Coordinates of C-alpha atoms in Angstrom, one line a residue:
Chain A
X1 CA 0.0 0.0 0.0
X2 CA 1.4 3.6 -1.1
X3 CA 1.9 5.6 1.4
X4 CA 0.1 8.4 0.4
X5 CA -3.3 6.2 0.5
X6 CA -3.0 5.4 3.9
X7 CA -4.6 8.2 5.5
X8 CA -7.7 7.8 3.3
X9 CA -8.0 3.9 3.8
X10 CA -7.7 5.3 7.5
X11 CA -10.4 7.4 7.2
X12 CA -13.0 5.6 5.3
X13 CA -12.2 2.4 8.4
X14 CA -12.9 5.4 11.1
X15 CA -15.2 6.7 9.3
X16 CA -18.4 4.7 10.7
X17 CA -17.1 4.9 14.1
X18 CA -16.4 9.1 14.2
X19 CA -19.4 10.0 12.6
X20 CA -21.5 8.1 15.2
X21 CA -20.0 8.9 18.8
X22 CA -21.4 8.9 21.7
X23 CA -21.9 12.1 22.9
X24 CA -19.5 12.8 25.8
X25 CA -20.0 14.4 29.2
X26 CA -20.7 18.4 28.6
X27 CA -22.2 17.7 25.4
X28 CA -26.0 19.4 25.0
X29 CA -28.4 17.2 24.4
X30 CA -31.9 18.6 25.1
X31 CA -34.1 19.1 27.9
X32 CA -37.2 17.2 26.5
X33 CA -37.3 13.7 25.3
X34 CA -37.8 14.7 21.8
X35 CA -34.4 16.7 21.7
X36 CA -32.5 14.1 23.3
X37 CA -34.2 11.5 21.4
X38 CA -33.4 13.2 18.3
X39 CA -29.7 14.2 19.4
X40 CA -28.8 10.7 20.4
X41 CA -30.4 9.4 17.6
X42 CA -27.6 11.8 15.5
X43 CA -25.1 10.6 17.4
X44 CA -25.8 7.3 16.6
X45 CA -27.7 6.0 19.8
X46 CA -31.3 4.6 19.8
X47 CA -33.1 5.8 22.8
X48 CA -35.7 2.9 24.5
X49 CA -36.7 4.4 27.2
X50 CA -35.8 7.4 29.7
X51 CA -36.3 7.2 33.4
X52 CA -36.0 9.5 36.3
X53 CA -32.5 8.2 38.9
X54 CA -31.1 10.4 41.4
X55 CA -32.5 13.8 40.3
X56 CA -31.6 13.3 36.4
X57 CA -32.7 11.7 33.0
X58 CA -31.3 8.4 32.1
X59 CA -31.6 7.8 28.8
X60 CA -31.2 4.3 27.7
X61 CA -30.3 3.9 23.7
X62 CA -28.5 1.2 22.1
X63 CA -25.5 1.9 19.6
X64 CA -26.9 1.3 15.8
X65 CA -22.9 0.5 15.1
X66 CA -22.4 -2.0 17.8
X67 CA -25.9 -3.1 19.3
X68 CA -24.8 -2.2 22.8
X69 CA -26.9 -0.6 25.3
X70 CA -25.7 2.4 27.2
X71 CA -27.2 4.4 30.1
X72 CA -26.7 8.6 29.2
X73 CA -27.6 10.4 32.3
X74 CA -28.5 13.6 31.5
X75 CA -29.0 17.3 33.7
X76 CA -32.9 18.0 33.3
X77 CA -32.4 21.6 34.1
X78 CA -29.4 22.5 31.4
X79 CA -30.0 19.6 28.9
X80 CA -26.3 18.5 29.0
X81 CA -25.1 15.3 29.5
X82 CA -23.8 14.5 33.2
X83 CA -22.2 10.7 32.7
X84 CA -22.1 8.0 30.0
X85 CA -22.0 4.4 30.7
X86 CA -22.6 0.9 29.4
X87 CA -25.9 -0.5 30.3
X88 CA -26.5 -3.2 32.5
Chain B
X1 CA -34.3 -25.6 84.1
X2 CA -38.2 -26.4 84.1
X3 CA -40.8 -26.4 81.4
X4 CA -42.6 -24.0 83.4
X5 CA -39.9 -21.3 83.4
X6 CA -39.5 -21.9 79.9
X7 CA -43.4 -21.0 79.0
X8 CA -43.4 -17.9 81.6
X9 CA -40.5 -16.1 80.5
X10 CA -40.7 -17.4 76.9
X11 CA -36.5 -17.7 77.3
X12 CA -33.9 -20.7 77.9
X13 CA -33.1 -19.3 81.5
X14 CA -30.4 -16.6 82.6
X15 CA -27.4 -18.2 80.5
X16 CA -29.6 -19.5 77.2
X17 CA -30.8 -17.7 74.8
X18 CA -34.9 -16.9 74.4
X19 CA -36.6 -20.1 73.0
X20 CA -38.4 -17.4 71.1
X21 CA -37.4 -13.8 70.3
X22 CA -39.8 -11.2 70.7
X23 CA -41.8 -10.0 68.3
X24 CA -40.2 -6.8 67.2
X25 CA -37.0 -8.7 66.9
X26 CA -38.4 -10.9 65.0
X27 CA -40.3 -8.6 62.3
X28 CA -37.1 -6.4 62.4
X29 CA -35.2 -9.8 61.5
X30 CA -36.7 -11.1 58.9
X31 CA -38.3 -7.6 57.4
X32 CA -34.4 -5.9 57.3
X33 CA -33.3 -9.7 55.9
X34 CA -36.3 -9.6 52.6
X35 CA -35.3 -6.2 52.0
X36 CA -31.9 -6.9 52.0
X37 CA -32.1 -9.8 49.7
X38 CA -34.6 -8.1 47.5
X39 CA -32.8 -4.6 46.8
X40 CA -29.8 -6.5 46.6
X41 CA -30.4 -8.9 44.4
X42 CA -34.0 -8.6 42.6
X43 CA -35.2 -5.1 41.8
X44 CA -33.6 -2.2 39.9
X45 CA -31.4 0.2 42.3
X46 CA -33.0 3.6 41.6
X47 CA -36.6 2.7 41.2
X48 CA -40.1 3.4 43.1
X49 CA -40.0 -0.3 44.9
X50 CA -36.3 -0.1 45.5
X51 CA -36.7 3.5 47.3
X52 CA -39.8 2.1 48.9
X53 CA -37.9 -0.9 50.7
X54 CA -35.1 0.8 51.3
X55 CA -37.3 3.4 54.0
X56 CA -39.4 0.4 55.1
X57 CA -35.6 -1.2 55.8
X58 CA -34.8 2.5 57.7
X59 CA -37.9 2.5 59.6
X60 CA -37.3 -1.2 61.0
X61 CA -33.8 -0.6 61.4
X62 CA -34.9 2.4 63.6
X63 CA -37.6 0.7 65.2
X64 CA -35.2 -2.0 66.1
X65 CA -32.6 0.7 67.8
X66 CA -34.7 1.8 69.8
X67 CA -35.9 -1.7 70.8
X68 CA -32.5 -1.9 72.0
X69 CA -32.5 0.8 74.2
X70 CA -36.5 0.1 76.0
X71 CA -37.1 -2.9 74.8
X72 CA -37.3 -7.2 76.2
X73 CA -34.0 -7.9 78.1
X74 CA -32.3 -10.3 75.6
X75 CA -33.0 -7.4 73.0
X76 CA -31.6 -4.8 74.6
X77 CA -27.8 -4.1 73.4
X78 CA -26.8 -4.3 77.0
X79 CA -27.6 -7.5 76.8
X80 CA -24.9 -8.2 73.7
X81 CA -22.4 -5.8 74.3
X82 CA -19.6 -5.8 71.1
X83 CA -16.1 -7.3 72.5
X84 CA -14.2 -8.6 69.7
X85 CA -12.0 -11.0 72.7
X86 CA -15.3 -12.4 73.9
X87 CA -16.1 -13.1 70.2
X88 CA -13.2 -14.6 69.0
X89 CA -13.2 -16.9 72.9
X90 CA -16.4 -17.8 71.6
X91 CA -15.1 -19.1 68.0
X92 CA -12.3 -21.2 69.6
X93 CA -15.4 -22.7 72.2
X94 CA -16.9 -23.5 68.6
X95 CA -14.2 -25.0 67.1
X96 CA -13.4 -26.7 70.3
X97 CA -16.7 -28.3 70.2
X98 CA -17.9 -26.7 73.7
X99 CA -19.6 -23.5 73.0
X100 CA -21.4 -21.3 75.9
X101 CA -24.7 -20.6 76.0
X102 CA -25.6 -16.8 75.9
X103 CA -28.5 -15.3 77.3
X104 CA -29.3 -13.0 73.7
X105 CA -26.6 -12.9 70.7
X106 CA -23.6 -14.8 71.2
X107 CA -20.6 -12.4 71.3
X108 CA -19.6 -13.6 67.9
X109 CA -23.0 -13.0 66.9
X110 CA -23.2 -9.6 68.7
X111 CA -20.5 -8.7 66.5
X112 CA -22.1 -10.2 63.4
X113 CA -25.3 -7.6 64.4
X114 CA -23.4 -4.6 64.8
X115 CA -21.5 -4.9 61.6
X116 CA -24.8 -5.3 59.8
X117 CA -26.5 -2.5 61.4
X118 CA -23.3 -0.1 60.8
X119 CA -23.7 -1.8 57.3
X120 CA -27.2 -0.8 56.9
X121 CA -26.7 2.9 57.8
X122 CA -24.0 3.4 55.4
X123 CA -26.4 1.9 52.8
X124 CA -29.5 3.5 54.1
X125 CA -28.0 7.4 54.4
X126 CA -26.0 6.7 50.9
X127 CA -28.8 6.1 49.3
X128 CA -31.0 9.3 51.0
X129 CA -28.1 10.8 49.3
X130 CA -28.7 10.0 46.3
X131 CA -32.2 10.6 46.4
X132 CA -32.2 14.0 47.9
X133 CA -34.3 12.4 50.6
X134 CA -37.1 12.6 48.6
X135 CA -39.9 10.6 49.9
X136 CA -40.9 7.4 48.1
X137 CA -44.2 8.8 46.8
X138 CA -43.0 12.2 45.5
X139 CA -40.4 9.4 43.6
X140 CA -43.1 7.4 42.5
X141 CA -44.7 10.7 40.8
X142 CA -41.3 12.1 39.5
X143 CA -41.0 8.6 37.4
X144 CA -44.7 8.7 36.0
X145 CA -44.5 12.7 35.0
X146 CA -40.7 11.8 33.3
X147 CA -42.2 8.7 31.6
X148 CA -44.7 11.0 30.1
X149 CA -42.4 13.1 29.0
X150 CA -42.4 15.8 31.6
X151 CA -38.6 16.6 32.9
X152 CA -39.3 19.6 35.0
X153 CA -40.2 17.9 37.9
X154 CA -36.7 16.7 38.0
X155 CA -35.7 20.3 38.2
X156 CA -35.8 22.3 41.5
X157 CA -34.4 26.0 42.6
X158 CA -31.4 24.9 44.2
X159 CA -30.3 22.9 41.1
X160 CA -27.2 25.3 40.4
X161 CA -25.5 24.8 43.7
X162 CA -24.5 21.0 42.8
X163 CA -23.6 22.1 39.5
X164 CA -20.2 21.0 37.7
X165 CA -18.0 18.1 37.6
X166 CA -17.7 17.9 41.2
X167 CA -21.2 17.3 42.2
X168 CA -21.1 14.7 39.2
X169 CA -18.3 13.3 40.9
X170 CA -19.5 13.3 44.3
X171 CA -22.6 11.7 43.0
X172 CA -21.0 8.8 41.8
X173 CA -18.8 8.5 44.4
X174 CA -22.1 8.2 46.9
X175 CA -23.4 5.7 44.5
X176 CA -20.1 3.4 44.8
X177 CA -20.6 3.7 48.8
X178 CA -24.1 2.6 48.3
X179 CA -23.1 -0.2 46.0
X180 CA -19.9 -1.5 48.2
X181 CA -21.9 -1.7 51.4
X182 CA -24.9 -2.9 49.5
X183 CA -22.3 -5.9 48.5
X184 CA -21.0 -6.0 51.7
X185 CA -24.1 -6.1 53.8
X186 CA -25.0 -9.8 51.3
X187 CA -21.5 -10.5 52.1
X188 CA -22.6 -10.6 55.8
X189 CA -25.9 -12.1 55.5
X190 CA -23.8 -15.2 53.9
X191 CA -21.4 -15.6 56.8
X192 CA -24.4 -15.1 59.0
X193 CA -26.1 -18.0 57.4
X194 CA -22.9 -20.1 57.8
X195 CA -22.5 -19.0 60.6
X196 CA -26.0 -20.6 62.5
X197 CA -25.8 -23.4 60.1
X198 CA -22.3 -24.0 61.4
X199 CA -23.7 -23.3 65.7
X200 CA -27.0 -25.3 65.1
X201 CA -25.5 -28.6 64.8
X202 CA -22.3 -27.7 67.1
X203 CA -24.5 -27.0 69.4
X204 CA -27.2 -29.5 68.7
X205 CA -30.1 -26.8 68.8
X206 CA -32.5 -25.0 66.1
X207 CA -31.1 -21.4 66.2
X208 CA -34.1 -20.6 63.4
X209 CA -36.8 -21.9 65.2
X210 CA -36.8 -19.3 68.1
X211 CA -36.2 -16.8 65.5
X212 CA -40.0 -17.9 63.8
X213 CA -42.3 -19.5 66.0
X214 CA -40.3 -20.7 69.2
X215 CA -38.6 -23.9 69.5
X216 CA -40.8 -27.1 70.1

């Protein structure tokens, strides 16, 4: 392989993975279900189901690129996400 | 010692244990124990039944303090004082095949109870923690208006104080408290089990019997 195609073959194997990150803590998410459905949805995470734990949102979506379920706890008041973890 | 002193007092004599507990013993005993078993194991930390046990858990665990203060002779802690010398005296006794009768807890079970109890506070004020000490029905309501889509009950005026990374990290830091001594507190419940499995048959006597309905 040439050298100079390396970066692209690099980029088109991260490609699925960087377009569809999880959103990290601090991002903004929403303050309603439909914004943060929506927003996780963009970033690539299918929300099932939020419920109400220790004064915040947890959003529960499963990854479309790996089929794993993760728990996005989420600030009611400012919308922004406050921890990120895999599901049970 | 005579039937008859048996059936009046309802105890083994001054150096046996009761041949039945008391009640509130008893309801605290086995009450703390499902709740234990069932937040620890069966239901989802965090939600309406979960919150719900864990105050019915505080209410008997206070109900049982104070028991310990006013309450039957063998249930009072005077009656069980902790002394870790006694305890482990009482362990070679068991090994040795020749255990003591106690008039309450055993001192290696006296040690057993306080180390649950402490157990059981750090779970039970953890997980006020976490919960703001909000009640079990105002939690109950929070979960149906978020499932309908309703956030703001989630927030309230002092919201901005906790703010920042290190309320968030506080938080979780609570939440691991709750978890270890949640872990810990089955832990003990094991080596309790053992541990009357282990004295029933050194001793030759039902230890669960007086615990229920009385030995017969």
């Amino acid at each position: 392989m040439k050298l100079r195609t390396l970066p692209l073959v690099v980029t088109l194997i991260t490609a699925p993975i960087t377009a569809f990150a999880l959103p990290e803590v601090g991002a903004m998410i929403g303050t309603n279900p439909t914004d943060a459905t929506a927003a996780l949805a963009a970033a690539g995470c299918d929300v099932t189901d939020f419920e109400a734990e220790n004064g915040k949102i947890e959003a529960k979506c499963i990854e479309t690129a790996s089929g794993e379920l993760f728990e996005v706890a989420i600030d009611p008041k400012t919308g922004l996400v406050t921890n990120v973890k895999a599901g049970d | 010692m005579s039937t008859r002193l048996l059936e009046d007092h309802g105890q083994g004599g001054a150096d046996a244990p009761p041949a039945l507990w008391d009640p509130i013993v008893r309801i605290s005993h086995w009450g703390v124990a499902a709740i234990v078993l069932a937040n620890g194991v069966f239901n989802k930390g965090g939600g309406t039944l979960h919150i719900w046990l864990g105050w019915i858990g505080m209410a008997l665990l206070a109900l049982r303090l104070i028991w310990g203060v006013i309450g039957t002779p063998e249930a009072r802690f005077s009656a069980f004082p902790p002394n870790p010398k006694a305890a482990l005296s009482h362990l070679a006794d068991l090994v040795g095949g020749r255990p003591r009768d106690y008039a309450s807890h055993n001192p290696a079970g006296a040690l057993m109870v306080y180390a649950f109890w402490a157990m059981l506070c750090v779970v039970i004020a953890s997980g006020l923690v976490m919960t703001d000490g909000v009640s079990p029905m105002r939690i109950a309501d929070q979960q149906a208006a978020v499932a309908a889509g309703d956030w703001s009950v989630l927030v309230t005026e002092d919201d901005g104080a906790e703010d920042g990374n290190s309320g968030e990290e506080a938080g979780e830091w609570i939440k691991e408290m709750h978890e270890i001594a949640a872990n810990l507190l089955l832990l003990l419940a094991v080596l309790h089990v053992a541990a009357v499995v282990l004295e029933t048959r050194a001793m030759r006597r039902n230890l669960v019997a007086p615990m229920i309905i009385g030995r017969r």
